[in-house]
Amino acid sequence: MKAEKIKWAILGPGKIAAKFATSLRHVEDAEIYAVASRSLERAEDFINKNGGKKAFGSYEEMLQDEAVDVVYIATPHVFHYEHTLLCLQNGKAILCEKPFAINRQQVEEMISTAREKQVFLMEAMWTPFLPHIQFVIDQINSGAYGKIKKLTADFGFNAPYNESGRLFLKSLGGGSLLDIGIYPVFLALHSLGLPEKIQAKAQLGKTEVDEICDVVFSYSNGVTAELHSTIIKKTPTVAEFELEKANIRISSRWHEPATVTIATPGETTTKTFDVASFGYEYEARHVQEMLRKGRTESDVMSFEKSLQLISVLDEIRKEIRLEY
Ligand SMILES: NC(=O)c1ccc[n+]([C@@H]2O[C@H](COP(=O)([O-])OP(=O)(O)OC[C@H]3O[C@@H](n4cnc5c(N)ncnc54)[C@H](OP(=O)(O)O)[C@@H]3O)[C@@H](O)[C@H]2O)c1
């Protein structure tokens, strides 16, 4: 990879793309180069507000631009598969928003195509790159506080009801699990590994998507993870690990840059973290490092991790009878 700035292209300039672009401005050797929308006007408007050089009114057209180094896919879940394959056909490296796709079969095909084409592909699951999450994992792994006994993590907000919006519309992959429940599920997998047993229940709404989803992971050593997500109620959005000798609590909203409190019987300490932007800069820096090293797979958010995550999400959906 060349020495100059890495040229990013944004495919699907919606809400998260704007935040990602803000974070990208904090990445030293990154450049927001191109933006593609299904409408040229929207691409131009995005560039005016968030930066970027070249606006395209079609995704396909942008992928013909030879200067593009890496594409950030930020379309609704159900299009991640199609847009990843489109980028791969054009030989473009990809950072694709979570969930990687709608089911394991799609993720497998995305991975096998990336391997075949020898092109970099990573799911934009930003959690493992965040300093406060890395701190928590280091504290747990240090063994200083004993073993984990229990994890509880929730993520809930009260989304304005919109039958045709991405959060409620089934054909766009609506529901809480794939949108935000994915974070508590990932945290459990990241800290505890694959569970022995998964139990789940959900409340499906008028549009037949899970408005509320409760998941319990059980591990052979008696450890449990209680995970909750909802798009119809604001919930604390806190993650707490109960260990043998301490409680480690990540404050609200724990999935984005937040503070960490460690409470032992004798002492309580809180650690804050300096973060320059929304926190997407950490995953973006990692992608750049991988590209500069000529890698085609992340050594942090690996294919194995994405496959594990989508398999568990599939299993939960089977349990709550939610089919897309
Ligand atoms: N990592 C995070 O923290 C985070 C946070 C929020 C969302 N996300 C993920 O990012 C993805 C997008 O979420 P968002 O909230 O940014 O969505 P959004 O605001 O609705 O933006 C999605 C964009 O996709 C494009 N698009 C293409 N086909 C579409 C269709 N048929 N219907 C609607 N939009 C379509 C649209 O751009 P054009 O029509 O202009 O091309 C739209 O602006 C989701 O998969 C979500 O899980 C991640």
XYZ file of C-alpha atoms and ligand atoms in Angstrom:
372
model
C 0.000 0.000 0.000
C 1.215 3.477 -0.903
C 2.775 5.904 1.555
C 0.241 8.704 1.153
C -3.120 9.002 2.952
C -5.544 6.122 2.673
C -8.534 7.109 0.583
C -11.852 6.067 2.132
C -15.113 5.803 0.241
C -18.486 5.866 1.969
C -21.249 3.700 0.545
C -24.669 4.644 1.993
C -24.363 8.127 3.523
C -26.878 7.875 6.380
C -26.713 8.601 10.109
C -23.838 6.343 11.099
C -21.801 7.310 8.041
C -21.843 10.946 9.221
C -20.514 9.945 12.654
C -17.905 7.673 11.093
C -16.746 10.507 8.826
C -16.348 12.768 11.882
C -14.181 10.121 13.564
C -12.196 9.597 10.368
C -11.061 13.219 10.535
C -9.150 12.222 13.697
C -7.241 9.468 11.915
C -3.872 10.930 10.947
C -3.295 9.335 7.548
C -6.907 8.962 6.433
C -8.820 10.926 3.838
C -12.555 10.942 3.153
C -12.240 10.704 -0.594
C -15.528 9.545 -2.124
C -19.169 9.310 -1.107
C -21.790 7.307 -2.986
C -25.513 7.515 -2.528
C -28.417 6.265 -4.620
C -28.933 10.001 -5.234
C -26.137 12.332 -6.344
C -27.766 15.161 -4.419
C -27.565 13.248 -1.144
C -23.900 12.394 -1.785
C -23.117 16.067 -2.458
C -25.048 17.162 0.604
C -23.121 14.638 2.742
C -19.798 15.979 1.430
C -20.827 19.560 2.194
C -21.622 18.629 5.771
C -19.033 15.951 6.531
C -16.166 16.319 4.079
C -15.095 14.311 1.067
C -13.951 15.063 -2.485
C -15.954 13.103 -5.038
C -19.699 12.569 -4.941
C -21.324 9.703 -6.847
C -25.005 9.099 -7.550
C -24.510 5.346 -7.813
C -22.633 2.822 -5.687
C -21.400 0.919 -8.777
C -19.920 4.077 -10.299
C -17.913 4.892 -7.191
C -16.438 1.393 -7.158
C -14.993 2.007 -10.634
C -12.814 4.791 -9.225
C -9.316 3.371 -9.059
C -8.172 5.810 -6.396
C -10.497 4.336 -3.737
C -8.472 2.284 -1.210
C -11.197 1.097 1.154
C -14.996 1.249 1.259
C -17.028 1.769 4.417
C -20.436 0.111 3.906
C -23.141 1.829 5.970
C -26.386 0.695 4.357
C -29.168 -1.138 6.277
C -28.320 -4.692 7.470
C -30.095 -6.508 4.645
C -27.835 -4.912 2.009
C -24.474 -5.682 3.636
C -24.166 -8.993 1.784
C -25.007 -7.560 -1.645
C -22.847 -4.449 -1.192
C -19.889 -6.439 0.153
C -19.988 -8.718 -2.885
C -20.247 -5.685 -5.152
C -17.138 -4.125 -3.573
C -15.248 -7.429 -3.744
C -16.095 -7.823 -7.433
C -14.433 -4.448 -7.916
C -11.415 -5.456 -5.832
C -12.097 -2.939 -3.058
C -11.105 -3.459 0.584
C -14.081 -3.227 2.954
C -15.096 -2.202 6.429
C -18.761 -3.274 6.612
C -21.145 -2.150 9.336
C -22.550 -4.585 11.870
C -24.354 -6.944 11.675
C -22.017 -8.285 8.980
C -25.087 -9.724 7.196
C -28.494 -11.149 7.977
C -27.445 -14.788 8.525
C -24.451 -17.146 8.652
C -24.871 -18.338 5.083
C -24.397 -14.802 3.761
C -21.394 -14.159 6.023
C -19.764 -17.407 4.864
C -20.124 -16.366 1.233
C -18.768 -12.879 1.906
C -15.720 -14.379 3.636
C -15.066 -17.025 1.002
C -15.299 -14.406 -1.766
C -12.898 -12.073 0.087
C -10.481 -14.992 0.507
C -10.772 -15.939 -3.144
C -10.176 -12.338 -4.278
C -7.492 -11.775 -1.605
C -9.136 -8.517 -0.580
C -9.389 -7.120 2.961
C -12.784 -7.487 4.654
C -13.795 -6.701 8.237
C -17.062 -6.320 10.156
C -17.264 -2.858 11.738
C -17.792 -4.245 15.231
C -15.944 -1.386 16.941
C -16.221 -2.736 20.505
C -12.876 -4.619 20.729
C -10.972 -1.513 19.555
C -12.324 0.848 22.225
C -9.794 1.691 24.983
C -12.283 1.246 27.860
C -13.327 -2.191 26.609
C -9.676 -3.200 26.159
C -9.023 -1.985 29.725
C -11.888 -4.111 31.097
C -10.726 -7.209 29.219
C -7.145 -6.648 30.485
C -8.416 -6.321 34.076
C -10.397 -9.547 33.756
C -7.513 -11.418 32.112
C -5.021 -10.204 34.740
C -6.705 -12.573 37.204
C -6.400 -9.962 39.975
C -10.136 -10.062 40.654
C -10.710 -13.786 40.277
C -13.016 -15.425 37.788
C -16.159 -13.967 36.197
C -19.335 -15.193 37.914
C -21.892 -13.236 35.935
C -22.252 -10.630 33.197
C -25.278 -8.394 32.743
C -25.478 -5.992 29.822
C -28.339 -4.093 28.254
C -28.899 -1.658 25.408
C -32.236 0.043 24.982
C -33.669 3.221 23.527
C -37.134 4.468 22.745
C -37.148 4.800 18.969
C -39.947 6.902 17.462
C -42.362 4.370 15.967
C -42.007 4.355 12.194
C -43.466 1.360 10.373
C -41.376 2.028 7.284
C -38.117 2.941 9.057
C -35.117 0.619 9.208
C -35.612 -0.185 12.916
C -39.179 -1.499 12.582
C -39.414 -2.660 8.987
C -38.890 -6.407 8.714
C -37.739 -6.243 5.098
C -34.876 -3.960 6.208
C -33.833 -6.378 8.975
C -35.620 -4.424 11.727
C -35.728 -5.283 15.420
C -33.526 -4.807 18.466
C -31.321 -7.902 18.300
C -29.404 -7.248 15.087
C -29.273 -3.503 15.614
C -28.275 -3.131 19.285
C -28.681 -6.530 21.000
C -25.618 -7.509 18.978
C -23.468 -5.445 21.408
C -24.329 -7.306 24.649
C -24.077 -10.591 22.699
C -20.641 -9.626 21.377
C -19.425 -8.536 24.821
C -20.387 -11.938 26.258
C -18.614 -13.790 23.438
C -15.575 -11.514 23.696
C -15.170 -11.973 27.449
C -16.560 -15.451 28.086
C -16.484 -17.262 24.752
C -19.201 -19.452 23.274
C -21.866 -20.507 25.777
C -22.984 -24.069 26.351
C -26.653 -23.089 26.260
C -28.581 -20.151 24.800
C -32.089 -19.230 25.926
C -33.971 -16.325 24.409
C -37.373 -14.746 24.441
C -38.701 -11.722 22.630
C -41.676 -9.469 22.244
C -42.473 -9.130 18.561
C -44.368 -5.958 17.636
C -46.920 -5.064 14.976
C -44.285 -5.209 12.247
C -43.222 -8.687 13.476
C -39.736 -7.668 14.561
C -38.325 -8.078 18.082
C -39.029 -4.848 19.925
C -37.650 -6.449 23.090
C -35.189 -9.335 23.270
C -33.870 -11.150 26.355
C -31.037 -13.628 26.081
C -29.348 -15.815 28.702
C -26.047 -17.546 28.019
C -25.123 -20.408 30.354
C -21.594 -21.748 30.642
C -20.525 -25.154 31.939
C -18.761 -23.590 34.948
C -22.002 -22.046 36.221
C -21.290 -18.588 34.760
C -24.231 -16.766 33.172
C -24.643 -13.731 30.934
C -27.974 -11.899 30.991
C -28.369 -9.758 27.891
C -31.196 -7.390 27.065
C -32.088 -5.127 24.149
C -35.085 -3.037 23.180
C -36.063 -0.350 20.688
C -39.183 0.757 22.586
C -37.756 1.789 25.965
C -34.747 3.662 27.255
C -32.833 1.319 29.540
C -29.696 1.985 31.645
C -27.366 0.653 28.891
C -24.782 -0.468 31.396
C -22.535 -3.551 31.440
C -21.466 -5.156 34.682
C -19.136 -8.051 35.367
C -19.484 -9.731 38.723
C -16.138 -11.358 39.526
C -15.068 -13.348 42.587
C -13.271 -10.355 44.146
C -14.745 -7.274 42.437
C -17.497 -5.794 40.342
C -16.445 -4.106 37.118
C -19.067 -1.708 35.817
C -18.997 0.092 32.472
C -21.133 3.217 32.733
C -23.857 4.265 30.320
C -23.720 3.963 27.342
C -21.215 1.209 27.746
C -20.927 0.240 24.046
C -19.415 3.634 23.173
C -16.566 5.455 24.987
C -17.497 5.349 28.705
C -15.979 5.185 32.201
C -15.141 2.002 34.100
C -15.618 1.522 37.844
C -13.943 -1.294 39.742
C -15.408 -1.957 43.175
C -13.748 -4.341 45.620
C -14.857 -4.766 49.267
C -12.212 -2.201 50.334
C -12.004 0.249 47.455
C -13.843 1.783 44.503
C -11.923 3.334 41.607
C -13.219 4.933 38.428
C -11.172 5.284 35.277
C -11.958 7.743 32.501
C -10.590 7.650 28.959
C -9.674 10.525 26.679
C -11.403 10.016 23.359
C -11.149 12.635 20.631
C -14.306 11.727 18.737
C -17.174 9.202 18.775
C -14.677 6.339 19.035
C -14.927 4.970 15.477
C -11.389 6.247 14.923
C -9.967 3.180 16.710
C -11.451 0.632 14.295
C -10.547 2.895 11.339
C -6.903 3.092 12.501
C -6.838 -0.686 12.809
C -8.176 -1.104 9.258
C -5.475 1.235 7.990
C -2.792 -0.698 9.863
C -4.045 -3.973 8.362
C -4.088 -2.460 4.856
C -0.592 -1.050 5.204
C 0.630 -4.468 6.317
C -1.002 -6.025 3.272
C -3.387 -8.145 5.353
C -6.683 -9.437 4.006
C -8.171 -10.243 7.424
C -8.139 -8.452 10.774
C -6.264 -10.138 13.599
C -8.720 -8.588 16.096
C -12.162 -8.697 14.472
C -11.304 -11.875 12.583
C -13.518 -13.946 10.268
C -13.773 -16.511 13.051
C -15.169 -13.853 15.431
C -17.714 -12.666 12.868
C -18.785 -16.241 12.138
C -19.163 -16.967 15.841
C -21.234 -13.804 16.299
C -23.607 -14.427 13.378
C -24.039 -18.092 14.367
C -25.153 -17.068 17.855
C -27.468 -14.378 16.433
C -28.976 -17.004 14.108
C -29.523 -19.330 17.071
C -31.216 -16.580 19.087
C -33.462 -15.711 16.133
C -34.440 -19.362 15.812
C -35.373 -19.403 19.484
C -37.501 -16.230 19.195
C -38.938 -17.367 15.827
C -37.761 -14.339 13.907
C -37.037 -15.077 10.276
C -36.010 -12.497 7.709
N -21.368 1.007 14.535
C -22.343 1.739 15.032
O -22.210 2.350 16.094
C -23.632 1.841 14.275
C -24.573 2.798 14.675
C -25.731 2.921 13.906
C -25.951 2.086 12.830
N -25.016 1.143 12.506
C -25.239 0.240 11.358
O -25.120 0.988 10.161
C -26.095 0.590 9.212
C -26.860 1.827 8.753
O -27.509 2.430 9.850
P -27.970 3.987 9.842
O -28.623 4.207 11.139
O -26.868 4.849 9.436
O -29.093 3.923 8.704
P -29.649 5.108 7.807
O -29.456 6.418 8.489
O -31.006 4.702 7.399
O -28.669 5.085 6.547
C -28.582 4.006 5.676
C -28.185 4.499 4.295
O -28.199 3.379 3.417
C -28.617 3.769 2.134
N -29.618 2.824 1.602
C -29.442 2.033 0.527
N -30.536 1.311 0.267
C -31.450 1.674 1.194
C -32.806 1.305 1.406
N -33.449 0.447 0.618
N -33.451 1.868 2.444
C -32.828 2.744 3.253
N -31.543 3.137 3.078
C -30.860 2.609 2.056
C -29.189 5.168 2.248
O -28.324 6.032 1.556
P -28.596 6.491 0.041
O -30.000 6.148 -0.329
O -28.338 7.941 0.073
O -27.618 5.735 -0.782
C -29.154 5.506 3.724
O -28.718 6.811 3.977
C -26.954 -0.482 9.889
O -26.595 -1.742 9.442
C -26.632 -0.343 11.375
O -26.622 -1.576 12.079
C -23.868 1.027 13.209
